[in-house]
Coordinates of C-alpha atoms and ligand atoms in Angstrom, one line a residue:
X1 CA -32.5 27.9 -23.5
X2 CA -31.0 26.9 -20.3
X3 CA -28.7 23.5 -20.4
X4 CA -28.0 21.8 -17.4
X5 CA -25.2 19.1 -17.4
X6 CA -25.1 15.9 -15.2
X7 CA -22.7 13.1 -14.4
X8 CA -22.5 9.7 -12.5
X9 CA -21.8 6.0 -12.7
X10 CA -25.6 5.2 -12.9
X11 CA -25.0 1.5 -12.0
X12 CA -27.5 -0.4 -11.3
X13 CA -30.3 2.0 -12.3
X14 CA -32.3 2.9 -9.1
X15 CA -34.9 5.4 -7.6
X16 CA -32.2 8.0 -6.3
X17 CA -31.2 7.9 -9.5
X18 CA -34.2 8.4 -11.4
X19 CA -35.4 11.4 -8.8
X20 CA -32.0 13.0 -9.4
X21 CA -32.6 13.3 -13.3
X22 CA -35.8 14.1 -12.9
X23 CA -34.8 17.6 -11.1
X24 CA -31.7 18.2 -12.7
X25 CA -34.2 18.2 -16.3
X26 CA -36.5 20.6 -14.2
X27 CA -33.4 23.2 -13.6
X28 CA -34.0 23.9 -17.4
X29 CA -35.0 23.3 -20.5
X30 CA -32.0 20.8 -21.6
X31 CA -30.2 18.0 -20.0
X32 CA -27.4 16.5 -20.8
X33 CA -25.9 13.3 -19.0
X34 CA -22.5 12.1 -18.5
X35 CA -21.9 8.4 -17.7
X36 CA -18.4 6.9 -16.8
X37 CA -17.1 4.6 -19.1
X38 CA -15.6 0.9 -17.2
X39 CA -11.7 2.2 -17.5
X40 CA -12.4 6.1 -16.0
X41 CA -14.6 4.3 -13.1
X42 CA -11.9 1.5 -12.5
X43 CA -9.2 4.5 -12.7
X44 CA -11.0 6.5 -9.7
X45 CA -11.0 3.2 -7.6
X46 CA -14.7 2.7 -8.1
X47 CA -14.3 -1.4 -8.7
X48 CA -17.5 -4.0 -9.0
X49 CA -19.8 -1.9 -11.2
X50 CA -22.3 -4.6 -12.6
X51 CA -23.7 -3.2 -15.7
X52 CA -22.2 -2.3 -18.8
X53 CA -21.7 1.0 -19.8
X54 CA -24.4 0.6 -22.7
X55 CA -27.1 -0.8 -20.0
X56 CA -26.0 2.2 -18.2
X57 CA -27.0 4.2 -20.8
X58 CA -30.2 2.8 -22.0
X59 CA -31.2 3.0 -18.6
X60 CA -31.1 6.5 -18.5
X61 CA -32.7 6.8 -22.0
X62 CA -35.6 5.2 -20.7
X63 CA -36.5 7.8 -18.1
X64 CA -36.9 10.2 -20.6
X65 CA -35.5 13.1 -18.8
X66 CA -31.7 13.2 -21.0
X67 CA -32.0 15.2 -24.3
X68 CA -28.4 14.3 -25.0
X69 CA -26.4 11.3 -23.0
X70 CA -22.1 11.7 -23.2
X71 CA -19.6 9.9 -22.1
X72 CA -17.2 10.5 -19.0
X73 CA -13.5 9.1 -19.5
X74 CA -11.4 11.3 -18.3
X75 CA -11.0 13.3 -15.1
X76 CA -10.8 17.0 -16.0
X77 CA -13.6 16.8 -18.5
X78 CA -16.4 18.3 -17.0
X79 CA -14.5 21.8 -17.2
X80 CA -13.7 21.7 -20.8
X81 CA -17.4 19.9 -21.2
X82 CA -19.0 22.9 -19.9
X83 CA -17.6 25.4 -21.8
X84 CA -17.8 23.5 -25.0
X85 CA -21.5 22.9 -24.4
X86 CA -22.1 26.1 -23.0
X87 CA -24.0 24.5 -20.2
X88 CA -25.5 27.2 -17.5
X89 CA -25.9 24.8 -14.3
X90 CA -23.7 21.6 -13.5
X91 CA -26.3 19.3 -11.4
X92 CA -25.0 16.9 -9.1
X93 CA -26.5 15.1 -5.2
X94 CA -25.9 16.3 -2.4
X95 CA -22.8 13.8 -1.3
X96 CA -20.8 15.6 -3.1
X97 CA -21.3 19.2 -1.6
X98 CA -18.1 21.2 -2.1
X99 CA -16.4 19.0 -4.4
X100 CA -17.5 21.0 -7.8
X101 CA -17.9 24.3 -6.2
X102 CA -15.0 24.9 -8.8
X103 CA -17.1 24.9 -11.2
X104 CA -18.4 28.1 -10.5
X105 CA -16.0 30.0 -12.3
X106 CA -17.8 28.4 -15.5
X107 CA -21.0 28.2 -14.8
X108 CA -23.8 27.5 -11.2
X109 CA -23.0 24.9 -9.3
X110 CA -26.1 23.0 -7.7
X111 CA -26.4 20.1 -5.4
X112 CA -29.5 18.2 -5.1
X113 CA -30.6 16.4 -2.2
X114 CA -29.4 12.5 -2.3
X115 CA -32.3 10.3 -2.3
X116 CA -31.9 8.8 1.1
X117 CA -31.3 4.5 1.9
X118 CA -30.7 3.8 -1.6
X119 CA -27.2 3.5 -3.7
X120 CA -25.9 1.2 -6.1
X121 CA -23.2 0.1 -3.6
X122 CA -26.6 -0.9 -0.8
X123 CA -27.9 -2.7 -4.6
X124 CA -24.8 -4.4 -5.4
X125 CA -24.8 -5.9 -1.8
X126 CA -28.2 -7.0 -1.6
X127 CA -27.8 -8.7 -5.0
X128 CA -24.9 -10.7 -3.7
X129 CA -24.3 -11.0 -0.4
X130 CA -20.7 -10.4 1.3
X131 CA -18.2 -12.6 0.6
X132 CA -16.2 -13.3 3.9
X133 CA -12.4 -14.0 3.3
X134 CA -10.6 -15.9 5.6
X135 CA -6.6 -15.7 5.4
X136 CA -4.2 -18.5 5.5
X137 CA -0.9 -17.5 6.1
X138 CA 0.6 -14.2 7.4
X139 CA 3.7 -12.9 5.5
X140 CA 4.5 -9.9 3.4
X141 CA 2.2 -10.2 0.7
X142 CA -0.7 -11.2 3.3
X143 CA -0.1 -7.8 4.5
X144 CA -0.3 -5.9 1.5
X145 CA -3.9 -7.9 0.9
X146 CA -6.1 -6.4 3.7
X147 CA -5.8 -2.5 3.1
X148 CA -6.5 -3.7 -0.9
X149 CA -9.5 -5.6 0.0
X150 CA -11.3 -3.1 2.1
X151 CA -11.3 -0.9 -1.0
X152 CA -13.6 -4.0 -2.9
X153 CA -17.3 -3.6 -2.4
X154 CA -18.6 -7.3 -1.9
X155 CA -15.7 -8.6 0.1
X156 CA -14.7 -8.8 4.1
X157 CA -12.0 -9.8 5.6
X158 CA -12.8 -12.1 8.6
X159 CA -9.5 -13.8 10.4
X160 CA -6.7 -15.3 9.6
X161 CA -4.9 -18.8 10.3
X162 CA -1.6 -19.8 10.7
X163 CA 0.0 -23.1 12.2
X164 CA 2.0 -21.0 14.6
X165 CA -0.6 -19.6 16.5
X166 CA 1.7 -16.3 17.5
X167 CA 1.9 -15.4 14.3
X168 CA -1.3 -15.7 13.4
X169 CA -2.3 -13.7 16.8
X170 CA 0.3 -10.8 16.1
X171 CA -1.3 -10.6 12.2
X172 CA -5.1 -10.4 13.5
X173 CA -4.3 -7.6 16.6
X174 CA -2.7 -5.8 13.7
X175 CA -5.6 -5.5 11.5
X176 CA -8.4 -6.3 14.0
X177 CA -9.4 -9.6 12.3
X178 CA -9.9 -13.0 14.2
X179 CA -7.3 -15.4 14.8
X180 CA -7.8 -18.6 14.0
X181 CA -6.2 -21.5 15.6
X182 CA -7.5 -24.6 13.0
X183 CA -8.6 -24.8 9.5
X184 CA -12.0 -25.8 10.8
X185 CA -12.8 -22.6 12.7
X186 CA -11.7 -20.9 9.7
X187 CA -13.5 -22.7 7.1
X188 CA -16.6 -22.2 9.5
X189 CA -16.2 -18.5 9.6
X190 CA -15.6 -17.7 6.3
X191 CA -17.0 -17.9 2.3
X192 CA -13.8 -18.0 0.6
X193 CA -10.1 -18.1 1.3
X194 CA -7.0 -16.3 -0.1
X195 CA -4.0 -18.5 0.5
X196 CA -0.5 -16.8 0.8
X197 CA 1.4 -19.3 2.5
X198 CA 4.7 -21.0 1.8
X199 CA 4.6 -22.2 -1.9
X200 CA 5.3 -25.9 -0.8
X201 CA 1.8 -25.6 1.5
X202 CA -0.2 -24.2 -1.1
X203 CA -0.9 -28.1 -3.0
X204 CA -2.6 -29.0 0.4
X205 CA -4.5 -25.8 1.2
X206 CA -6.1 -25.3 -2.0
X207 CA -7.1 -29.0 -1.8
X208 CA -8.4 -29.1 1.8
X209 CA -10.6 -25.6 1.0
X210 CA -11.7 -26.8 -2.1
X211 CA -13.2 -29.8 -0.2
X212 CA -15.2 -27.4 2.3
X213 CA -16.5 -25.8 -0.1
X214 CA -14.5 -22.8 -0.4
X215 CA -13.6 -20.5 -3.6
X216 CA -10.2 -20.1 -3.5
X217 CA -7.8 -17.7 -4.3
X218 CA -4.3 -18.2 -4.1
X219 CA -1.2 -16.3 -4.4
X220 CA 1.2 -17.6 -6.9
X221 CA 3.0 -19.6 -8.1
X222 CA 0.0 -21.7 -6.9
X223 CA 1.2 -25.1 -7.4
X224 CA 4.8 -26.5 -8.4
X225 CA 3.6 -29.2 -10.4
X226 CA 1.3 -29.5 -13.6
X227 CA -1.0 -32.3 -12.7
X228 CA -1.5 -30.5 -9.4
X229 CA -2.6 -28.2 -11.0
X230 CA -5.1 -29.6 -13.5
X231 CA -6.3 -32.1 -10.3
X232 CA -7.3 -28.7 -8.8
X233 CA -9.0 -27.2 -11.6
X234 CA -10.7 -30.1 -12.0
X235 CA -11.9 -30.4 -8.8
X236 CA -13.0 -26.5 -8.2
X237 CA -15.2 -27.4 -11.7
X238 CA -16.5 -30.5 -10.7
X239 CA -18.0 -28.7 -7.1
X240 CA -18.4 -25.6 -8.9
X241 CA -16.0 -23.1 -7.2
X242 CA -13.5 -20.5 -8.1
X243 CA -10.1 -21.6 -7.8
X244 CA -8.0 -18.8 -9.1
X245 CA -4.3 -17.7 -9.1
X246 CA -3.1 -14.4 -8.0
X247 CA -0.9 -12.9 -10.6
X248 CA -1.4 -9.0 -9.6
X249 CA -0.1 -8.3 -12.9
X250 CA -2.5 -10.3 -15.2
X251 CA -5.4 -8.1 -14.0
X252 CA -4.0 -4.8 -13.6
X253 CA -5.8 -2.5 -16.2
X254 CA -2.0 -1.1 -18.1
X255 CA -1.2 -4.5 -18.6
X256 CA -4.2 -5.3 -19.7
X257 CA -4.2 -2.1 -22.6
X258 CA -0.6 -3.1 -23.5
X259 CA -1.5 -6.7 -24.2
X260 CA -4.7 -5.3 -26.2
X261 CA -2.0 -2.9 -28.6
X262 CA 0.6 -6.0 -28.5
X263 CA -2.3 -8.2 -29.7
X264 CA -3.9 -5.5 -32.6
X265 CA -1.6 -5.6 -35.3
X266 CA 0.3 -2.6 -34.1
X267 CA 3.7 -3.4 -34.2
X268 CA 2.6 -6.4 -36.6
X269 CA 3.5 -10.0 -35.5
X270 CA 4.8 -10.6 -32.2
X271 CA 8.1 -12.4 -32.7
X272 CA 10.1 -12.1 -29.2
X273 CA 9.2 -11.0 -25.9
X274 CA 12.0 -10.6 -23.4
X275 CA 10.9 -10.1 -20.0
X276 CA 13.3 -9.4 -16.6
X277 CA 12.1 -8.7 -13.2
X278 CA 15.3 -8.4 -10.4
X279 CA 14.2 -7.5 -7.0
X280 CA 17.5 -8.0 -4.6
X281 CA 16.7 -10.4 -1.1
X282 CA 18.8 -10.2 1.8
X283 CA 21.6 -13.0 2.2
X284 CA 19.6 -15.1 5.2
X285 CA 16.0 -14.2 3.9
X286 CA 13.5 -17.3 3.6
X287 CA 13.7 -17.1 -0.4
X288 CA 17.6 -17.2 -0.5
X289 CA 17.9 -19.8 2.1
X290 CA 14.9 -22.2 1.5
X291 CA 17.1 -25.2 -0.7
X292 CA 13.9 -26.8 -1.8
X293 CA 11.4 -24.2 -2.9
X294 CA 13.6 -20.8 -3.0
X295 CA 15.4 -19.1 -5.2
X296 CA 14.6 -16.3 -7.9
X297 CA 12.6 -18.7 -10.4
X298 CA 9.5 -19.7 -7.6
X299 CA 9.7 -16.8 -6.4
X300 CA 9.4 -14.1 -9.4
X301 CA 8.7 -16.7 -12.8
X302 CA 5.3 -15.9 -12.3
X303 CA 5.7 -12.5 -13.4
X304 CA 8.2 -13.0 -16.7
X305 CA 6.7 -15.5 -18.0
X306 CA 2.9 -14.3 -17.7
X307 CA 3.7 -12.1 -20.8
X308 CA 5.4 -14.7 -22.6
X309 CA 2.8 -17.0 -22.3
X310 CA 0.0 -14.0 -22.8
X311 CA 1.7 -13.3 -26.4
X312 CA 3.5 -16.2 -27.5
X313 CA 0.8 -19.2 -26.0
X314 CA 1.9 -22.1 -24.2
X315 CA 2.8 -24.5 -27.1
X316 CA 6.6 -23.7 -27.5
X317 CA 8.8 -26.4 -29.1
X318 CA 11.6 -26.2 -25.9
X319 CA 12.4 -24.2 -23.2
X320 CA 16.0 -23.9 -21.5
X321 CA 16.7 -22.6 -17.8
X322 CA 20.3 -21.0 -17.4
X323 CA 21.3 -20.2 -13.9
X324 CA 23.7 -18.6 -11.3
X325 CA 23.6 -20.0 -8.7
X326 CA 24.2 -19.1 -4.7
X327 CA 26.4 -21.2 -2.2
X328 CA 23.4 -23.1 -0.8
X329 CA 22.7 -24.3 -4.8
X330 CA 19.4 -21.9 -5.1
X331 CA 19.2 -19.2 -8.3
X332 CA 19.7 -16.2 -7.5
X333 CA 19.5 -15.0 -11.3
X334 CA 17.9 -16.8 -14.1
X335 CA 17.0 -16.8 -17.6
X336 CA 14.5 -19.3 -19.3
X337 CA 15.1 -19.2 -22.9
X338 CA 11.9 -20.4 -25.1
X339 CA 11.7 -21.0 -28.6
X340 CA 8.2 -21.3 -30.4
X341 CA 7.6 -22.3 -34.3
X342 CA 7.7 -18.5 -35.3
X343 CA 9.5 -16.8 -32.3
X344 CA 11.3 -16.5 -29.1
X345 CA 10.9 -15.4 -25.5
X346 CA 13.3 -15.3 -22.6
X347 CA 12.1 -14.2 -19.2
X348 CA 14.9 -13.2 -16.6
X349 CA 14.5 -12.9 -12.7
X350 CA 16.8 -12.4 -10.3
X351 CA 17.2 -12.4 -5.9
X352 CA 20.5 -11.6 -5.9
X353 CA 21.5 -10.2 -9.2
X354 CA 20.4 -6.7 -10.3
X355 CA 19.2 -6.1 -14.1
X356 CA 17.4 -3.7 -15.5
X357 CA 13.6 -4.7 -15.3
X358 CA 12.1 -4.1 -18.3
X359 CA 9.6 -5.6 -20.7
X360 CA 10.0 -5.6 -24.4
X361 CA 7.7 -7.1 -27.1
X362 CA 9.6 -7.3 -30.8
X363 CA 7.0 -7.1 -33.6
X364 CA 7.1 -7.1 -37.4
X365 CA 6.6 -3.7 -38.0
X366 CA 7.4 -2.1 -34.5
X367 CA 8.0 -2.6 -30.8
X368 CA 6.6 -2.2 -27.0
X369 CA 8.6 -1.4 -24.6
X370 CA 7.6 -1.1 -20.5
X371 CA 10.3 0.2 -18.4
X372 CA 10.1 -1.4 -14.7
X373 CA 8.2 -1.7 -12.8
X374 CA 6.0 -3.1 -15.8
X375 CA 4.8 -5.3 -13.4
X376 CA 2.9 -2.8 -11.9
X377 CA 2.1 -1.7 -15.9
X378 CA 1.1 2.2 -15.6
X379 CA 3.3 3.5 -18.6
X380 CA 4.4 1.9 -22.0
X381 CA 5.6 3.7 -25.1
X382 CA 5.0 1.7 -29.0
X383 CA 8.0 2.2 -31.1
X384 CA 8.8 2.0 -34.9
X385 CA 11.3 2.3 -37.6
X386 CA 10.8 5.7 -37.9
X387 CA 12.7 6.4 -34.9
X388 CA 10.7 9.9 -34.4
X389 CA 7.0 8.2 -33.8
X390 CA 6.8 7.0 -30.9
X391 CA 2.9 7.0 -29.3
X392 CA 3.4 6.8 -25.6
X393 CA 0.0 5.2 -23.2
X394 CA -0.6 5.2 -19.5
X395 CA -3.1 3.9 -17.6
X396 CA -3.9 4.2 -13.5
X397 CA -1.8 1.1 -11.4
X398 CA -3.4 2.3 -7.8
X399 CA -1.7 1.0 -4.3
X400 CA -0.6 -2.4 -4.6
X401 CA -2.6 -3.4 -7.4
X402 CA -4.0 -5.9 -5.8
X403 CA -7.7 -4.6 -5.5
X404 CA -7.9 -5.7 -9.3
X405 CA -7.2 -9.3 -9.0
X406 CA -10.1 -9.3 -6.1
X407 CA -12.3 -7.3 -7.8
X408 CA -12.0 -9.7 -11.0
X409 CA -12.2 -13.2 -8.5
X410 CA -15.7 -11.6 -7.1
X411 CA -16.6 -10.7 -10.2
X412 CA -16.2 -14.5 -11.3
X413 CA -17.9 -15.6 -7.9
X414 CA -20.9 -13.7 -8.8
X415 CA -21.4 -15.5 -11.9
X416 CA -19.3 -13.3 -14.2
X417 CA -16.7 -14.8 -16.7
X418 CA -16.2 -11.4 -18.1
X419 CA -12.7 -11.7 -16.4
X420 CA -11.7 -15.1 -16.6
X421 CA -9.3 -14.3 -20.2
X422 CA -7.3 -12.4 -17.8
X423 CA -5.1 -15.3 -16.6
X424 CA -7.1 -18.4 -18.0
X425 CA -6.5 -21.6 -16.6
X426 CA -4.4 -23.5 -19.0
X427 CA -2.2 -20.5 -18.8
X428 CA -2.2 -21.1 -15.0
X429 CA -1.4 -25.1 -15.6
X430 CA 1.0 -24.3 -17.9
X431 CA 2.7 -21.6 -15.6
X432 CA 2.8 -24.7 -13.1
X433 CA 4.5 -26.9 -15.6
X434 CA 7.2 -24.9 -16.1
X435 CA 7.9 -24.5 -12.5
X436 CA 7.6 -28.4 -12.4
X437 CA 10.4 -28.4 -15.3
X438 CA 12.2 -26.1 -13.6
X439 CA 12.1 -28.0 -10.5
X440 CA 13.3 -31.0 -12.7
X441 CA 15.8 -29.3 -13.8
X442 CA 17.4 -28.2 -11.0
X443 CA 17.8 -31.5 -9.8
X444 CA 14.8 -30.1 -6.6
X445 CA 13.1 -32.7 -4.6
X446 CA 9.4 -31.8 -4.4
X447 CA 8.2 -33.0 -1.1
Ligands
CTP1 N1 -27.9 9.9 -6.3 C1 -28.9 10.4 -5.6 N2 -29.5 9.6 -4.6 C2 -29.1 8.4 -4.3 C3 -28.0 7.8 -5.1 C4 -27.4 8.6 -6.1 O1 -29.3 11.5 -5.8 N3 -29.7 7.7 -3.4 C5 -27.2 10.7 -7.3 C6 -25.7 10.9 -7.0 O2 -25.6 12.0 -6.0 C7 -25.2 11.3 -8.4 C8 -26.1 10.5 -9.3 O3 -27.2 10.0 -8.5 O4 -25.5 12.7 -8.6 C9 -25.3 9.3 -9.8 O5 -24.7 8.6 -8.7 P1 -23.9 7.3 -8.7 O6 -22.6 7.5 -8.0 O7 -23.9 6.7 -10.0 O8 -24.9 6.4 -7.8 P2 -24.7 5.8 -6.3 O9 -25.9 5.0 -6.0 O10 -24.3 6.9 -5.3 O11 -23.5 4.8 -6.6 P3 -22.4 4.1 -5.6 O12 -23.2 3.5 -4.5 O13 -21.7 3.2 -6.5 O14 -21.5 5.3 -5.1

């Protein structure tokens, strides 16, 4: 009996598809499939697949042509897959001529020809049409945002605006996007907009896009103030758009395991998490020098208290801010201090202190702990009383990490709430009440 071995994402189930089973059964007298599961496929950079792994699979069921149907999680697995199946002839199209000639030194290697002007990626495309992003604001983080999106199916960048027009010109030549010079030309070039402006501007932005009819997302901490906050949930609902806040963390896929064992009974009940993220600013930079919205809190709270609030909810009894403070009376090291009805939190950040970043989650029966940057989650180890067990997970964290938060606010444009758990939105309001209390506070003027 000859067995012939398959893989692919399958998304999407199409005619290319279809004709390449169809040949790879003829090779011989047995076909086995392999389809990727959601993490592997998110791992290799392949973001936006629509359908679930098991519509993937009864897809392929229906044609008929699999005698057996596996599952792909892992890279490395079609080696040991061969030899464990004893499979005589791996089976793949022709866009991938030369990547599995290593194969060959288990068993033949061929490569069908592609079934041409058809792909899942042309489907995916058709079924919703581009979304065109238009920029406001042009700093660092803007920056890191355009390489990230190209990698998203679905999305485009178009242009960018910024009130001083230089900037905004020197940003577009860069990237070979347009410049805008107003908010209209913008809001009539574009589908959605990613706001990474100054935190102060980002109340206005949101608003004003909102009201053209714009899916937003924006870079955090979105707003400063809680009812900003629920005003502009309310008002993205009531016109039925996305608003959505940009925590890269919240959507990366480590995080999102470590939150999964945190939240299964593992180390039993989660009774303190203790969060610290330091990330040292030079002296005269905008976020040590800005007297109103800088310091260490606006600018990195986001991150330590997202797992706070992930593990221990938004309902604690009191929260406390302690902080050190720089000559121009802006944190450059603090520590909130939370206490809820059956545990404790403290999340620490810090411009111009240095501590060791790390993220640990106290349990009943055990602990997590995720060394920095944990931010970026891609390695966390679950600890117990027996000192000598320790189970140890990674997952892929790729670039900048911020191709998963775009992915996920497509995802949600295109009708799916699959995502929205991530980061939901009274976890964002709350997130924007403590910066309001934090404000408070500090004695802060919000303008
Ligand atoms: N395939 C094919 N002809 C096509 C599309 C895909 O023969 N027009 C083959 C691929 O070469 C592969 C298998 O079908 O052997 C599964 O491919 P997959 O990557 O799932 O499909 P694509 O349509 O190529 O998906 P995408 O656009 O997401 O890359």
């Amino acid at each position: 009996m000859t067995k012939v071995i398959t893989y692919g994402t399958f998304d999407l189930f199409h005619e290319g598809h279809y004709r390449l089973l169809q040949r790879a059964k003829a090779l011989g007298d047995y076909l086995m499939v392999g389809v990727t599961t959601e993490a592997y496929d998110k791992a290799r950079g392949k973001l936006n697949v629509v359908d679930s792994l098991v519509t993937r699979i009864e897809n392929i069921r229906k044609t008929g042509f699999a005698d057996e149907i596996i599952i792909e999680e892992t890279p490395g697995q079609k080696v040991n897959d061969i030899r464990k199946f004893q499979i005589d002839i791996f089976a793949i199209g022709s866009d991938w001529v030369g990547v599995f000639d290593y194969l060959k030194d288990y068993c033949k290697v061929v490569y069908l020809e592609r079934t041409k002007n058809i792909s899942s990626t042309m489907l995916r495309e058709q079924n919703s049409p581009i979304q065109r992003i238009g920029m406001i604001g042009t700093g660092r983080i803007a920056a890191r945002f355009i390489p990230e999106a190209r990698l998203v199916s679905g999305i485009s960048t178009q242009g960018v605006y910024n009130p001083h027009i230089e900037s905004a010109k020197r940003f577009a030549d860069q990237w070979e996007i347009n410049a805008y010079t107003t908010l209209e030309e913008l809001y009539d070039a574009v589908d959605v907009v990613y706001i990474a402006s100054p935190h102060e501007t980002h109340y206005e932005y949101i608003w004003s896009a909102l009201a053209h009819g714009k899916h937003v997302l924006c870079e955090k901490p979105m707003v400063l103030q809680r009812g900003q906050a629920e005003e502009l949930f309310a008002f993205a609902k009531e016109n039925r758009l996305i608003l959505f806040e940009g925590i890269k963390t919240a959507y990366c896929p480590g995080f999102h395991k470590l939150l999964g064992i945190a939240c299964s009974g593992t180390i039993g009940n989660i009774r303190n998490v203790e969060a610290c993220f330091t990330k040292l600013e030079k002296r005269d930079s905008r976020e040590l020098t800005d007297s109103i919205y800088g310091g260490s809190f606006t600018e990195l709270g986001s991150y330590v208290m997202l797992p706070v609030l992930k593990l221990l909810g938004h309902h604690f009894e009191n929260i406390r801010f302690d902080t050190i403070k720089n000559e121009k009376g802006l944190d450059i090291f603090t520590r909130v201090s939370l206490n809820y009805p059956m545990g404790i939190a403290t999340a620490t950040c810090g411009l111009g202190v240095k501590s060791e970043g790390r993220l640990l989650i106290s349990g009943t029966k055990g602990y997590i702990v995720a060394e920095a940057p944990w931010w970026k989650t891609s390695y966390f180890e679950v600890h117990y009383e027996d000192a000598g067990s320790v189970d140890k997970y990674s997952e892929t964290f790729l670039g900048d990490g911020l191709r998963y938060e775009i992915s996920d606010f497509l995802s949600m444009i295109n009708g799916s709430s699959s995502s929205e758990f991530k980061l939901t939105r009274g976890e964002s309001v709350a997130l924007a009440g403590i910066m309001e209390q934090f404000m408070n506070a500090e004695n802060r003027e919000e303008q």
